Short mmCIF file of the C-alpha atoms (twelve columns), coordinates in Angstrom:
data_MODEL
# 
_entry.id   MODEL 
# 
loop_
_atom_site.group_PDB 
_atom_site.id 
_atom_site.type_symbol 
_atom_site.label_atom_id 
_atom_site.label_alt_id 
_atom_site.label_comp_id 
_atom_site.label_asym_id 
_atom_site.label_seq_id 
_atom_site.Cartn_x 
_atom_site.Cartn_y 
_atom_site.Cartn_z 
_atom_site.pdbx_PDB_model_num 
ATOM 1   C CA . GLN A 1   -23.949 59.552 25.167 1 
ATOM 2   C CA . ARG A 2   -24.761 57.680 28.344 1 
ATOM 3   C CA . ALA A 3   -25.557 60.911 30.180 1 
ATOM 4   C CA . GLY A 4   -27.569 62.141 27.244 1 
ATOM 5   C CA . GLY A 5   -29.448 58.820 27.061 1 
ATOM 6   C CA . LEU A 6   -30.612 59.117 30.665 1 
ATOM 7   C CA . LEU A 7   -32.748 62.173 30.043 1 
ATOM 8   C CA . PRO A 8   -35.546 60.440 28.062 1 
ATOM 9   C CA . ARG A 9   -35.538 57.590 30.587 1 
ATOM 10  C CA . GLN A 10  -35.859 60.007 33.490 1 
ATOM 11  C CA . TRP A 11  -38.741 61.788 31.800 1 
ATOM 12  C CA . SER A 12  -40.409 58.433 31.117 1 
ATOM 13  C CA . GLN A 13  -40.041 57.439 34.763 1 
ATOM 14  C CA . ARG A 14  -41.490 60.746 35.936 1 
ATOM 15  C CA . LEU A 15  -44.452 60.483 33.571 1 
ATOM 16  C CA . ASP A 16  -45.090 56.912 34.736 1 
ATOM 17  C CA . LEU A 17  -44.954 58.075 38.352 1 
ATOM 18  C CA . LEU A 18  -47.293 60.966 37.580 1 
ATOM 19  C CA . ALA A 19  -49.790 58.677 35.829 1 
ATOM 20  C CA . HIS A 20  -49.632 56.189 38.715 1 
ATOM 21  C CA . LEU A 21  -50.185 58.868 41.366 1 
ATOM 22  C CA . VAL A 22  -53.042 60.482 39.447 1 
ATOM 23  C CA . TRP A 23  -54.859 57.178 39.037 1 
ATOM 24  C CA . ARG A 24  -54.129 56.215 42.658 1 
ATOM 25  C CA . ASP A 25  -55.526 59.496 43.951 1 
ATOM 26  C CA . PHE A 26  -58.569 59.247 41.689 1 
ATOM 27  C CA . SER A 27  -59.394 55.636 42.596 1 
ATOM 28  C CA . LEU A 28  -58.734 55.946 46.359 1 
ATOM 29  C CA . ARG A 29  -61.092 58.904 46.547 1 
ATOM 30  C CA . TYR A 30  -64.035 56.611 45.800 1 
ATOM 31  C CA . LYS A 31  -62.794 53.356 47.352 1 
ATOM 32  C CA . ARG A 32  -65.356 51.534 49.531 1 
ATOM 33  C CA . SER A 33  -68.046 53.940 48.416 1 
ATOM 34  C CA . VAL A 34  -71.328 52.475 47.177 1 
ATOM 35  C CA . LEU A 35  -71.971 55.267 44.679 1 
ATOM 36  C CA . GLY A 36  -68.297 55.778 43.838 1 
ATOM 37  C CA . ILE A 37  -67.595 58.571 41.399 1 
ATOM 38  C CA . VAL A 38  -71.289 59.477 41.339 1 
ATOM 39  C CA . TRP A 39  -70.648 61.407 44.571 1 
ATOM 40  C CA . SER A 40  -68.399 63.827 42.704 1 
ATOM 41  C CA . LEU A 41  -71.243 64.538 40.288 1 
ATOM 42  C CA . LEU A 42  -73.973 64.873 42.915 1 
ATOM 43  C CA . VAL A 43  -72.642 68.178 44.290 1 
ATOM 44  C CA . PRO A 44  -72.625 70.075 40.951 1 
ATOM 45  C CA . LEU A 45  -75.929 68.429 39.990 1 
ATOM 46  C CA . ALA A 46  -77.472 69.577 43.283 1 
ATOM 47  C CA . GLN A 47  -76.100 73.076 42.655 1 
ATOM 48  C CA . LEU A 48  -77.562 72.947 39.166 1 
ATOM 49  C CA . VAL A 49  -81.025 72.052 40.476 1 
ATOM 50  C CA . VAL A 50  -80.961 74.927 42.980 1 
ATOM 51  C CA . LEU A 51  -79.675 77.465 40.462 1 
ATOM 52  C CA . VAL A 52  -82.197 76.417 37.828 1 
ATOM 53  C CA . PHE A 53  -85.035 76.647 40.347 1 
ATOM 54  C CA . ILE A 54  -84.006 80.123 41.542 1 
ATOM 55  C CA . PHE A 55  -83.032 81.727 38.246 1 
ATOM 56  C CA . GLN A 56  -85.577 80.048 36.033 1 
ATOM 57  C CA . SER A 57  -88.618 80.087 38.332 1 
ATOM 58  C CA . VAL A 58  -88.095 82.459 41.273 1 
ATOM 59  C CA . VAL A 59  -85.979 85.212 39.691 1 
ATOM 60  C CA . PRO A 60  -86.036 84.392 35.964 1 
ATOM 61  C CA . LEU A 61  -83.002 85.451 33.962 1 
ATOM 62  C CA . ASN A 62  -84.769 84.552 30.702 1 
ATOM 63  C CA . ILE A 63  -81.826 82.585 29.314 1 
ATOM 64  C CA . GLU A 64  -82.770 79.965 26.753 1 
ATOM 65  C CA . ALA A 65  -81.868 76.343 27.658 1 
ATOM 66  C CA . TYR A 66  -80.812 77.611 31.077 1 
ATOM 67  C CA . PRO A 67  -79.869 74.204 32.632 1 
ATOM 68  C CA . ALA A 68  -77.423 73.546 29.781 1 
ATOM 69  C CA . PHE A 69  -76.204 77.155 29.959 1 
ATOM 70  C CA . VAL A 70  -75.291 76.668 33.631 1 
ATOM 71  C CA . PHE A 71  -74.000 73.098 33.461 1 
ATOM 72  C CA . VAL A 72  -71.327 73.720 30.815 1 
ATOM 73  C CA . ALA A 73  -69.784 76.334 33.135 1 
ATOM 74  C CA . LEU A 74  -70.517 74.629 36.452 1 
ATOM 75  C CA . MET A 75  -68.411 71.537 35.717 1 
ATOM 76  C CA . PRO A 76  -65.096 73.367 35.003 1 
ATOM 77  C CA . TRP A 77  -65.826 75.552 38.046 1 
ATOM 78  C CA . ALA A 78  -66.221 72.376 40.148 1 
ATOM 79  C CA . TRP A 79  -62.857 71.143 38.850 1 
ATOM 80  C CA . PHE A 80  -61.186 74.425 39.769 1 
ATOM 81  C CA . SER A 81  -62.786 74.897 43.185 1 
ATOM 82  C CA . THR A 82  -62.255 71.279 44.278 1 
ATOM 83  C CA . SER A 83  -58.590 71.361 43.246 1 
ATOM 84  C CA . VAL A 84  -57.757 74.687 44.895 1 
ATOM 85  C CA . GLY A 85  -59.880 73.919 47.957 1 
ATOM 86  C CA . SER A 86  -58.097 70.617 48.604 1 
ATOM 87  C CA . ALA A 87  -54.631 72.035 47.813 1 
ATOM 88  C CA . SER A 88  -54.223 73.492 51.312 1 
ATOM 89  C CA . GLY A 89  -53.769 70.030 52.834 1 
ATOM 90  C CA . LEU A 90  -51.623 68.483 50.094 1 
ATOM 91  C CA . PHE A 91  -48.209 68.829 51.731 1 
ATOM 92  C CA . ILE A 92  -49.535 68.122 55.217 1 
ATOM 93  C CA . ALA A 93  -51.446 64.971 54.236 1 
ATOM 94  C CA . ASN A 94  -48.483 63.618 52.243 1 
ATOM 95  C CA . ARG A 95  -45.728 64.357 54.762 1 
ATOM 96  C CA . ASP A 96  -44.184 60.906 54.272 1 
ATOM 97  C CA . LEU A 97  -43.734 61.507 50.554 1 
ATOM 98  C CA . MET A 98  -42.460 65.024 51.255 1 
ATOM 99  C CA . ARG A 99  -39.626 63.569 53.320 1 
ATOM 100 C CA . GLN A 100 -38.393 61.351 50.500 1 
ATOM 101 C CA . PRO A 101 -35.174 62.890 49.086 1 
ATOM 102 C CA . ASP A 102 -35.909 61.795 45.496 1 
ATOM 103 C CA . PHE A 103 -39.529 62.990 45.457 1 
ATOM 104 C CA . SER A 104 -40.524 66.422 44.169 1 
ATOM 105 C CA . PRO A 105 -43.320 67.957 46.276 1 
ATOM 106 C CA . LEU A 106 -44.329 70.003 43.225 1 
ATOM 107 C CA . LEU A 107 -45.691 66.779 41.769 1 
ATOM 108 C CA . LEU A 108 -48.441 66.676 44.393 1 
ATOM 109 C CA . THR A 109 -50.126 69.836 43.107 1 
ATOM 110 C CA . LEU A 110 -50.064 68.526 39.542 1 
ATOM 111 C CA . VAL A 111 -51.474 65.163 40.666 1 
ATOM 112 C CA . ASN A 112 -54.290 66.914 42.524 1 
ATOM 113 C CA . THR A 113 -55.181 69.019 39.481 1 
ATOM 114 C CA . LEU A 114 -55.114 66.123 37.016 1 
ATOM 115 C CA . SER A 115 -57.012 63.798 39.336 1 
ATOM 116 C CA . ASN A 116 -59.853 66.310 39.581 1 
ATOM 117 C CA . MET A 117 -59.649 66.832 35.828 1 
ATOM 118 C CA . LEU A 118 -60.501 63.133 35.402 1 
ATOM 119 C CA . THR A 119 -63.722 63.776 37.307 1 
ATOM 120 C CA . TYR A 120 -64.516 66.589 34.876 1 
ATOM 121 C CA . LEU A 121 -63.827 64.326 31.898 1 
ATOM 122 C CA . VAL A 122 -66.096 61.637 33.348 1 
ATOM 123 C CA . ALA A 123 -68.874 64.241 33.563 1 
ATOM 124 C CA . LEU A 124 -68.482 65.342 29.924 1 
ATOM 125 C CA . PRO A 125 -71.001 62.792 28.566 1 
ATOM 126 C CA . LEU A 126 -73.596 64.342 30.920 1 
ATOM 127 C CA . VAL A 127 -72.759 67.778 29.538 1 
ATOM 128 C CA . VAL A 128 -73.049 66.569 25.952 1 
ATOM 129 C CA . GLY A 129 -76.271 64.725 26.775 1 
ATOM 130 C CA . MET A 130 -77.844 67.857 28.246 1 
ATOM 131 C CA . LEU A 131 -76.830 69.893 25.205 1 
ATOM 132 C CA . TYR A 132 -78.375 67.239 22.965 1 
ATOM 133 C CA . PHE A 133 -81.597 67.362 25.007 1 
ATOM 134 C CA . TYR A 134 -81.847 71.095 24.260 1 
ATOM 135 C CA . HIS A 135 -81.026 70.524 20.575 1 
ATOM 136 C CA . ILE A 136 -77.649 72.274 20.802 1 
ATOM 137 C CA . ALA A 137 -75.465 70.564 18.220 1 
ATOM 138 C CA . PRO A 138 -71.676 70.321 18.588 1 
ATOM 139 C CA . THR A 139 -69.543 72.467 16.314 1 
ATOM 140 C CA . PRO A 140 -65.851 72.384 15.297 1 
ATOM 141 C CA . ALA A 141 -65.245 74.861 18.128 1 
ATOM 142 C CA . LEU A 142 -65.186 71.836 20.476 1 
ATOM 143 C CA . LEU A 143 -61.780 70.956 19.022 1 
ATOM 144 C CA . LEU A 144 -60.451 73.754 21.213 1 
ATOM 145 C CA . LEU A 145 -61.366 71.841 24.390 1 
ATOM 146 C CA . PRO A 146 -57.843 70.365 24.928 1 
ATOM 147 C CA . VAL A 147 -56.444 73.909 24.852 1 
ATOM 148 C CA . LEU A 148 -58.903 75.027 27.533 1 
ATOM 149 C CA . LEU A 149 -58.066 71.953 29.635 1 
ATOM 150 C CA . LEU A 150 -54.361 72.753 29.390 1 
ATOM 151 C CA . LEU A 151 -54.911 76.410 30.319 1 
ATOM 152 C CA . GLN A 152 -57.082 75.505 33.298 1 
ATOM 153 C CA . ALA A 153 -54.617 72.860 34.479 1 
ATOM 154 C CA . LEU A 154 -51.813 75.437 34.368 1 
ATOM 155 C CA . LEU A 155 -53.865 78.078 36.169 1 
ATOM 156 C CA . THR A 156 -55.090 75.638 38.818 1 
ATOM 157 C CA . THR A 157 -51.710 74.031 39.461 1 
ATOM 158 C CA . GLY A 158 -49.983 77.390 39.908 1 
ATOM 159 C CA . LEU A 159 -52.584 78.634 42.368 1 
ATOM 160 C CA . SER A 160 -52.637 75.282 44.181 1 
ATOM 161 C CA . LEU A 161 -48.871 75.422 44.669 1 
ATOM 162 C CA . ILE A 162 -49.168 78.834 46.319 1 
ATOM 163 C CA . VAL A 163 -51.964 77.610 48.601 1 
ATOM 164 C CA . ALA A 164 -50.239 74.326 49.498 1 
ATOM 165 C CA . THR A 165 -46.948 76.054 50.381 1 
ATOM 166 C CA . LEU A 166 -48.401 78.914 52.419 1 
ATOM 167 C CA . ASN A 167 -50.731 76.626 54.363 1 
ATOM 168 C CA . VAL A 168 -47.754 74.765 55.817 1 
ATOM 169 C CA . PHE A 169 -46.691 77.977 57.573 1 
ATOM 170 C CA . TYR A 170 -50.040 79.667 58.103 1 
ATOM 171 C CA . ARG A 171 -52.938 77.258 58.742 1 
ATOM 172 C CA . ASP A 172 -55.376 80.159 58.336 1 
ATOM 173 C CA . VAL A 173 -54.819 79.881 54.585 1 
ATOM 174 C CA . GLN A 174 -57.183 76.908 54.256 1 
ATOM 175 C CA . HIS A 175 -60.004 78.897 55.861 1 
ATOM 176 C CA . ILE A 176 -59.262 81.986 53.766 1 
ATOM 177 C CA . VAL A 177 -59.312 79.865 50.598 1 
ATOM 178 C CA . ALA A 178 -62.721 78.422 51.503 1 
ATOM 179 C CA . VAL A 179 -64.157 81.923 51.955 1 
ATOM 180 C CA . VAL A 180 -62.530 83.266 48.773 1 
ATOM 181 C CA . LEU A 181 -63.841 80.347 46.691 1 
ATOM 182 C CA . THR A 182 -67.362 80.993 47.954 1 
ATOM 183 C CA . LEU A 183 -67.133 84.655 46.985 1 
ATOM 184 C CA . LEU A 184 -65.407 83.870 43.695 1 
ATOM 185 C CA . PHE A 185 -68.294 81.642 42.640 1 
ATOM 186 C CA . TYR A 186 -70.592 84.665 42.579 1 
ATOM 187 C CA . LEU A 187 -67.983 86.790 40.792 1 
ATOM 188 C CA . THR A 188 -67.595 84.207 38.029 1 
ATOM 189 C CA . PRO A 189 -70.231 84.035 35.267 1 
ATOM 190 C CA . VAL A 190 -71.313 80.475 36.012 1 
ATOM 191 C CA . PHE A 191 -75.060 81.053 36.360 1 
ATOM 192 C CA . TYR A 192 -75.401 84.390 34.560 1 
ATOM 193 C CA . ARG A 193 -74.082 86.176 31.493 1 
ATOM 194 C CA . SER A 194 -71.081 88.424 32.050 1 
ATOM 195 C CA . GLN A 195 -72.590 90.704 29.400 1 
ATOM 196 C CA . SER A 196 -75.522 91.352 31.752 1 
ATOM 197 C CA . VAL A 197 -73.278 92.949 34.390 1 
ATOM 198 C CA . VAL A 198 -73.552 96.737 34.667 1 
ATOM 199 C CA . GLU A 199 -70.787 98.529 32.832 1 
ATOM 200 C CA . ARG A 200 -68.916 99.869 35.853 1 
ATOM 201 C CA . PHE A 201 -68.258 96.298 37.060 1 
ATOM 202 C CA . SER A 202 -67.482 94.752 33.672 1 
ATOM 203 C CA . LEU A 203 -63.730 95.164 34.187 1 
ATOM 204 C CA . ILE A 204 -63.847 92.432 36.850 1 
ATOM 205 C CA . TYR A 205 -64.829 89.894 34.188 1 
ATOM 206 C CA . THR A 206 -62.111 91.075 31.841 1 
ATOM 207 C CA . VAL A 207 -59.190 90.857 34.262 1 
ATOM 208 C CA . SER A 208 -60.273 87.628 35.973 1 
ATOM 209 C CA . PRO A 209 -58.570 84.688 34.195 1 
ATOM 210 C CA . LEU A 210 -61.118 82.276 35.633 1 
ATOM 211 C CA . ALA A 211 -64.069 84.339 34.381 1 
ATOM 212 C CA . VAL A 212 -62.494 84.496 30.917 1 
ATOM 213 C CA . LEU A 213 -61.876 80.733 30.967 1 
ATOM 214 C CA . ILE A 214 -65.430 79.898 32.055 1 
ATOM 215 C CA . ALA A 215 -66.756 82.134 29.278 1 
ATOM 216 C CA . ALA A 216 -64.549 80.245 26.815 1 
ATOM 217 C CA . TYR A 217 -66.012 76.880 27.892 1 
ATOM 218 C CA . ARG A 218 -69.518 78.262 27.403 1 
ATOM 219 C CA . ALA A 219 -68.551 79.634 24.002 1 
ATOM 220 C CA . ILE A 220 -67.359 76.308 22.574 1 
ATOM 221 C CA . PHE A 221 -70.065 74.128 24.163 1 
ATOM 222 C CA . PHE A 222 -73.195 76.289 24.331 1 
ATOM 223 C CA . TYR A 223 -72.759 78.875 21.592 1 
ATOM 224 C CA . GLY A 224 -70.580 76.808 19.261 1 
ATOM 225 C CA . ALA A 225 -68.217 79.741 18.796 1 
ATOM 226 C CA . LEU A 226 -64.489 80.209 19.161 1 
ATOM 227 C CA . PRO A 227 -63.354 82.415 22.069 1 
ATOM 228 C CA . SER A 228 -61.014 85.243 21.173 1 
ATOM 229 C CA . TRP A 229 -57.350 84.289 21.003 1 
ATOM 230 C CA . PRO A 230 -56.203 87.381 22.954 1 
ATOM 231 C CA . SER A 231 -58.426 86.307 25.868 1 
ATOM 232 C CA . LEU A 232 -56.966 82.786 25.792 1 
ATOM 233 C CA . ALA A 233 -53.462 84.228 25.641 1 
ATOM 234 C CA . PHE A 234 -54.298 86.306 28.708 1 
ATOM 235 C CA . VAL A 235 -55.394 83.174 30.588 1 
ATOM 236 C CA . GLY A 236 -52.211 81.375 29.534 1 
ATOM 237 C CA . LEU A 237 -49.965 84.226 30.662 1 
ATOM 238 C CA . SER A 238 -51.862 84.448 33.954 1 
ATOM 239 C CA . GLY A 239 -51.367 80.716 34.494 1 
ATOM 240 C CA . LEU A 240 -47.647 80.991 33.780 1 
ATOM 241 C CA . ALA A 241 -47.375 83.946 36.160 1 
ATOM 242 C CA . LEU A 242 -49.152 82.053 38.953 1 
ATOM 243 C CA . ALA A 243 -46.993 78.987 38.351 1 
ATOM 244 C CA . ALA A 244 -43.832 81.118 38.493 1 
ATOM 245 C CA . VAL A 245 -44.945 82.870 41.695 1 
ATOM 246 C CA . GLY A 246 -45.883 79.545 43.275 1 
ATOM 247 C CA . TYR A 247 -42.544 78.010 42.331 1 
ATOM 248 C CA . LEU A 248 -40.595 80.977 43.720 1 
ATOM 249 C CA . ILE A 249 -42.555 80.889 46.986 1 
ATOM 250 C CA . PHE A 250 -41.930 77.162 47.251 1 
ATOM 251 C CA . LEU A 251 -38.193 77.532 46.593 1 
ATOM 252 C CA . TRP A 252 -38.011 80.360 49.134 1 
ATOM 253 C CA . ARG A 253 -39.428 78.230 51.946 1 
ATOM 254 C CA . ALA A 254 -38.596 74.709 50.719 1 
ATOM 255 C CA . HIS A 255 -35.854 74.151 53.323 1 
ATOM 256 C CA . GLU A 256 -38.335 74.835 56.131 1 
ATOM 257 C CA . ILE A 257 -41.308 72.830 54.867 1 
ATOM 258 C CA . VAL A 258 -40.059 69.345 55.780 1 
ATOM 259 C CA . ASP A 259 -39.007 70.509 59.257 1 
ATOM 260 C CA . LEU A 260 -42.456 71.939 59.958 1 
ATOM 261 C CA . LEU A 261 -44.191 68.828 58.709 1 
# 
């Protein structure tokens, strides 16, 4: 009974540690900053202004309520790109924690993902406000938001674990990730409709879990419609696969990581 009673306590301690680390990471990011968390919103807002100017005035895409159309997809993209982009330095920057025998390095990738998710949640009132400005009313489809958050957290954490582990051994990974994220932005339907892509390239938007996920966010916020369950299942399976691959890579090289740090 004693051994069995320890399990809930251990889980409670781990959840408390996770919550503490997430809040610590989130708050330290904006410590001694005059604008604080506003900085995290300025980058996507600046991107929004540029995209709206180009694709509404210079090269019009003729999408109704275009700023809202872009913003509902741009914010989850910012969460994803910031998390994966910063994952390369997670193990290196936290080498002291990595050397603690009772600390799981896997926790760092989860903390990074959830900390950046808080930034996304803080930005949600702006998203809702912009939708209201364009007279786009919320629908019951928004109840699916927690599911999308869970799927994105799984997908992001799995990919971040792969990046964080490999970057310990090959420092080129951080530069490769920066380039890939730049290219991926244009291959993800953030500022255009995936339906507008010519047919021979449409497969890219079907097999990309991130593209499917971004489309799902736009569906529940902008169109007020439920995304298809098979597409969400595909994103979930992709996230589980990435998490499994990341965990196996980590276990494979775990005994070398601390020595290299």
